[in-house]
Coordinates of C-alpha atoms in Angstrom, one line a residue:
M1 CA -1.3 22.2 4.3
D2 CA -3.1 19.3 4.9
G3 CA -4.1 16.1 2.8
I4 CA -3.2 13.0 1.0
I5 CA -1.2 13.1 -2.3
P6 CA -1.6 10.0 -4.2
L7 CA 1.8 10.4 -5.8
Y8 CA 2.6 8.1 -9.3
K9 CA 6.2 6.7 -8.0
E10 CA 8.6 6.2 -10.9
R11 CA 10.9 3.3 -11.2
G12 CA 14.2 3.8 -9.9
L13 CA 12.7 6.0 -7.0
S14 CA 12.6 4.6 -3.4
S15 CA 9.4 5.7 -1.7
H16 CA 12.1 7.6 0.9
D17 CA 13.0 9.5 -2.1
C18 CA 9.7 10.5 -2.9
V19 CA 9.1 11.7 0.5
N20 CA 12.0 13.6 0.4
H21 CA 11.5 15.3 -2.6
L22 CA 8.0 16.4 -1.5
R23 CA 9.5 17.9 1.9
K24 CA 11.6 20.3 -0.2
L25 CA 9.1 21.2 -2.8
L26 CA 6.2 21.8 -0.2
H27 CA 8.6 23.2 2.4
M28 CA 7.5 20.6 5.1
K29 CA 8.5 18.2 7.4
K30 CA 5.5 16.4 8.1
I31 CA 5.2 14.3 5.5
G32 CA 5.0 10.4 5.3
H33 CA 4.1 7.3 3.0
S34 CA 1.7 4.6 3.6
G35 CA 3.2 1.4 2.2
T36 CA 6.6 1.1 0.7
L37 CA 7.4 0.4 -2.9
D38 CA 10.6 -0.9 -4.3
P39 CA 12.7 1.1 -6.2
T40 CA 12.1 -1.4 -9.0
V41 CA 8.4 -1.1 -8.9
D42 CA 6.1 1.8 -10.2
G43 CA 2.7 3.0 -9.3
V44 CA 0.4 4.8 -6.6
L45 CA 2.1 5.9 -3.6
P46 CA -0.5 7.8 -1.2
I47 CA 1.6 10.4 0.9
C48 CA 0.0 12.2 3.4
V49 CA 0.8 15.9 4.3
G50 CA 0.6 17.7 7.8
S51 CA -2.3 16.4 10.1
A52 CA -3.1 13.9 7.5
T53 CA -0.1 11.7 8.6
K54 CA -2.4 10.6 11.5
V55 CA -4.5 8.6 9.0
V56 CA -1.7 6.7 7.4
D57 CA -2.2 3.5 9.5
Y58 CA -6.0 3.8 8.0
L59 CA -4.9 3.9 4.6
M60 CA -2.7 0.8 5.0
T61 CA -6.1 -1.4 5.6
H62 CA -7.4 -0.7 2.0
R63 CA -6.4 -3.4 -0.3
K64 CA -3.5 -3.0 -2.7
V65 CA -4.0 -4.0 -6.5
Y66 CA -0.9 -4.8 -8.6
R67 CA -0.3 -5.7 -12.3
G68 CA 3.0 -7.2 -13.1
S69 CA 4.4 -10.5 -14.7
V70 CA 6.2 -13.5 -13.7
T71 CA 8.9 -15.1 -15.7
L72 CA 9.0 -19.1 -15.4
G73 CA 12.5 -20.9 -15.9
Y74 CA 14.9 -19.0 -13.9
A75 CA 15.1 -17.3 -10.1
T76 CA 17.4 -14.7 -8.7
E77 CA 18.4 -13.9 -5.3
T78 CA 16.1 -10.9 -5.2
E79 CA 13.3 -12.5 -6.6
D80 CA 13.1 -10.0 -9.3
L81 CA 15.5 -8.9 -12.1
E82 CA 18.0 -6.6 -9.8
G83 CA 19.4 -9.9 -8.2
A84 CA 22.0 -11.9 -9.8
E85 CA 20.7 -15.5 -11.4
V86 CA 20.7 -18.3 -8.8
A87 CA 18.7 -20.9 -10.7
R88 CA 17.4 -22.0 -14.2
K89 CA 15.5 -24.8 -15.2
A90 CA 14.7 -24.7 -19.2
I91 CA 11.1 -25.1 -20.0
E92 CA 10.8 -27.1 -22.8
E93 CA 7.3 -27.6 -22.9
P94 CA 5.3 -24.8 -22.2
F95 CA 2.6 -24.7 -19.3
T96 CA -0.8 -24.3 -20.6
D97 CA -2.5 -21.4 -19.3
D98 CA -5.4 -23.5 -17.9
Q99 CA -2.4 -25.0 -15.7
I100 CA -1.0 -21.7 -14.7
D101 CA -4.8 -20.5 -14.0
A102 CA -5.0 -23.5 -11.4
V103 CA -2.1 -22.5 -9.6
L104 CA -3.1 -19.0 -9.4
Q105 CA -6.4 -19.8 -8.3
S106 CA -5.1 -21.9 -5.4
M107 CA -3.4 -19.3 -3.9
V108 CA -6.6 -17.1 -3.3
G109 CA -7.2 -16.8 0.6
E110 CA -5.1 -16.6 3.5
L111 CA -1.6 -17.3 2.8
K112 CA 1.6 -17.6 4.9
Q113 CA 4.7 -15.8 3.5
I114 CA 8.3 -15.8 4.3
P115 CA 9.5 -12.3 3.3
P116 CA 12.8 -12.0 1.1
M117 CA 16.2 -11.5 2.4
F118 CA 16.3 -8.7 0.3
S119 CA 13.8 -6.7 2.0
A120 CA 13.3 -3.7 4.6
V121 CA 11.6 -6.3 7.2
K122 CA 13.7 -5.9 10.2
V123 CA 14.9 -9.0 12.4
N124 CA 16.7 -8.3 15.7
G125 CA 16.9 -4.5 14.9
R126 CA 18.7 -5.1 11.5
K127 CA 16.7 -4.9 8.0
L128 CA 17.1 -8.3 6.1
Y129 CA 18.7 -6.7 3.3
Q130 CA 21.5 -5.9 5.7
Y131 CA 21.9 -9.5 6.5
A132 CA 21.8 -10.5 2.8
L133 CA 24.4 -8.1 1.8
A134 CA 26.7 -9.4 4.7
G135 CA 26.1 -12.9 3.3
E136 CA 24.4 -13.7 6.7
E137 CA 21.4 -16.1 7.0
V138 CA 18.8 -15.2 9.5
E139 CA 15.4 -16.9 10.5
R140 CA 12.7 -14.9 8.6
P141 CA 9.3 -14.4 10.4
V142 CA 6.1 -15.9 8.8
R143 CA 3.7 -13.4 8.2
V144 CA -0.1 -14.0 7.3
V145 CA -1.4 -12.1 4.2
Q146 CA -4.8 -12.3 2.5
I147 CA -5.0 -12.8 -1.5
N148 CA -8.4 -11.6 -2.6
E149 CA -7.7 -12.2 -6.3
F150 CA -5.1 -13.4 -8.5
R151 CA -5.7 -14.0 -12.4
R152 CA -4.1 -14.1 -15.4
L153 CA -4.1 -11.2 -17.9
G154 CA -3.9 -12.4 -21.6
A155 CA -2.2 -15.4 -23.1
S156 CA 0.8 -16.5 -21.4
R157 CA 4.2 -16.1 -23.6
Y158 CA 6.6 -19.0 -24.4
D159 CA 10.3 -17.6 -25.4
A160 CA 11.6 -20.8 -27.4
A161 CA 15.2 -19.1 -27.5
N162 CA 15.8 -18.7 -23.9
Q163 CA 13.3 -21.8 -22.8
T164 CA 11.1 -19.4 -20.5
Q165 CA 7.7 -18.2 -20.2
T166 CA 6.2 -15.3 -19.2
V167 CA 2.8 -14.8 -17.3
D168 CA 1.2 -11.4 -16.8
F169 CA -1.3 -11.2 -13.8
E170 CA -3.2 -8.8 -11.4
V171 CA -3.3 -9.6 -8.0
S172 CA -5.5 -7.7 -5.4
C173 CA -4.1 -8.3 -1.7
S174 CA -3.7 -7.1 1.8
K175 CA -1.0 -5.1 3.6
G176 CA 2.4 -6.9 3.9
T177 CA 2.1 -9.2 0.7
Y178 CA 5.2 -9.5 -1.1
V179 CA 4.2 -9.9 -4.7
R180 CA 8.0 -11.2 -5.3
T181 CA 7.5 -13.9 -3.3
L182 CA 4.2 -14.8 -5.0
A183 CA 5.9 -14.9 -8.2
V184 CA 8.3 -17.3 -7.1
E185 CA 6.0 -19.5 -5.2
V186 CA 3.8 -19.6 -8.7
G187 CA 7.0 -21.4 -10.0
E188 CA 7.5 -23.8 -7.1
Q189 CA 3.6 -24.7 -7.7
L190 CA 4.9 -25.5 -11.3
G191 CA 7.8 -27.1 -10.2
V192 CA 10.0 -24.3 -12.0
P193 CA 12.2 -21.5 -10.8
A194 CA 10.5 -18.2 -11.3
V195 CA 11.3 -14.5 -11.0
M196 CA 8.9 -11.3 -10.6
S197 CA 9.8 -9.5 -14.1
S198 CA 7.8 -6.3 -13.7
L199 CA 5.4 -4.8 -11.4
T200 CA 3.0 -1.6 -11.1
R201 CA 0.8 -0.9 -8.3
H202 CA -2.7 0.4 -9.4
E203 CA -4.4 0.8 -6.3
S204 CA -3.3 1.5 -2.7
G205 CA -4.8 3.5 0.1
G206 CA -8.4 3.8 -2.2
F207 CA -6.5 5.5 -4.6
T208 CA -6.1 4.5 -8.3
L209 CA -3.2 4.8 -10.8
E210 CA -5.7 7.2 -12.7
E211 CA -5.8 9.2 -9.8
A212 CA -2.2 9.6 -9.3
F213 CA 0.1 12.6 -9.7
S214 CA 3.9 12.7 -10.9
L215 CA 6.5 14.5 -8.7
D216 CA 7.0 16.7 -12.0
Q217 CA 3.0 17.3 -12.2
V218 CA 3.2 18.3 -8.4
R219 CA 6.1 20.6 -8.9
E220 CA 4.2 22.4 -11.7
M221 CA 0.9 22.5 -10.1
F222 CA 2.3 23.8 -6.6
A223 CA 4.3 26.4 -8.5
N224 CA 0.8 27.8 -9.9
D225 CA -0.7 27.7 -6.4
D226 CA -2.8 25.0 -7.7
F227 CA -3.4 22.4 -4.8
S228 CA -5.7 20.2 -6.3
F229 CA -3.2 17.2 -5.9
L230 CA -4.3 17.2 -2.1
Y231 CA -6.9 15.0 -1.3
P232 CA -8.9 15.5 2.0
L233 CA -7.9 12.8 4.8
D234 CA -11.8 11.5 4.6
R235 CA -10.5 9.4 1.7
A236 CA -8.8 7.3 4.3
L237 CA -12.0 7.0 6.3
P238 CA -15.0 5.8 3.7
D239 CA -16.1 3.3 5.8
Y240 CA -17.1 5.2 9.1
P241 CA -20.7 6.8 9.2
Q242 CA -20.1 10.5 9.5
V243 CA -21.6 12.9 11.9
E244 CA -21.9 16.7 11.3
L245 CA -21.1 18.7 14.7
T246 CA -22.9 21.8 15.6
D247 CA -20.7 24.7 16.9
E248 CA -21.4 23.9 20.8
V249 CA -20.8 20.4 20.2
W250 CA -17.4 20.9 18.6
E251 CA -16.7 23.1 21.3
V252 CA -16.5 20.2 23.7
V253 CA -15.2 17.5 21.5
Q254 CA -12.0 19.8 21.2
H255 CA -11.3 18.8 24.7
G256 CA -12.1 15.0 24.3
V257 CA -15.5 15.2 26.1
W258 CA -17.5 11.8 25.3
L259 CA -20.8 11.5 23.8
L260 CA -23.7 9.8 24.7
Q261 CA -25.0 7.3 22.1
D262 CA -28.6 8.7 22.3
E263 CA -27.1 12.1 21.7
V264 CA -25.4 10.5 18.6
G265 CA -28.2 8.5 17.3
L266 CA -26.0 6.2 15.9
D267 CA -24.8 2.3 16.8
A268 CA -21.9 2.3 15.0
P269 CA -18.4 0.8 16.6
I270 CA -16.8 3.8 15.3
I271 CA -17.9 6.9 14.0
A272 CA -16.2 10.2 12.0
L273 CA -17.1 13.3 13.5
R274 CA -17.3 16.5 11.3
Y275 CA -17.1 19.9 11.9
Q276 CA -17.1 22.8 9.0
N277 CA -17.1 20.1 6.2
Q278 CA -13.9 18.4 7.7
T279 CA -13.3 15.4 9.6
K280 CA -11.8 16.1 12.9
C281 CA -11.7 12.8 15.2
L282 CA -12.7 9.5 15.2
Y283 CA -14.7 8.1 18.2
K284 CA -15.3 4.8 19.6
L285 CA -18.2 3.2 21.0
V286 CA -17.8 1.8 24.6
D287 CA -20.8 1.0 26.9
H288 CA -23.3 3.3 25.3
K289 CA -21.2 6.2 25.2
Y290 CA -18.8 7.4 22.3
K291 CA -15.0 8.2 23.5
P292 CA -12.1 9.6 21.8
L293 CA -10.2 7.1 19.4
K294 CA -8.1 9.3 17.2
M295 CA -8.2 13.2 16.8
F296 CA -6.7 14.7 13.6
S297 CA -7.3 18.3 14.1
T298 CA -8.4 20.7 17.1
K299 CA -8.7 23.6 15.2

């Protein structure tokens, strides 16, 4: 069994939980996910099965799209609703939607982020949340991420009783982006503490939420010998020109033989070689020759 499952991860489950459930259900060990989702976040989580685990890195290069909300007026230690409150500032006069839009727009482009202490980023061999739980501070690495779009969804909502304001948003971003941290940064630019109050991932690895299957759906389909929840690994490789191989050429490609550029008839830097309607490998152009870059299957 090989392919990609666009899984709908429910809230309350970790990404690792989902992998473990599928290993037991499908009776397979070779399974991995492409991009962690926090337990408090739901949404699409592409899971690679069998030889498709070799395209995890390619899935990670696709954009990610989230929809969620940021609540202005207080902050927590985890930057989401799971953590204890650490700051509060009453919003006596709600921000206008124009003010909020200006802040969101200012964050589009290349952005430097410091991962939150309650995250799985490793520093000196330990995960940041392990330092946080032990009450230890550690210098965190600065990472550069790309924000493609950051926009408000609908009118913001002011809670006069709690003197907070909530903004629904959609963000399209690169891998490695901490949306919790984006929410906090929105508050910082407005001069108030902030927290990410909800989040759902709508797109990842080229798969949308509408294409995703829940664990219960996968379980039922598998029991009925219906494997349509599995997508071919080609879904991870849409940007590479495809070359269909003859029996003779596939025979030598299986052994890693280089191909002359003239034989292929292309000048793309990377090409996908296919045999019998399956992508078998990627080849890279070097000095007018295509050389093996990544082999997915030799069968």
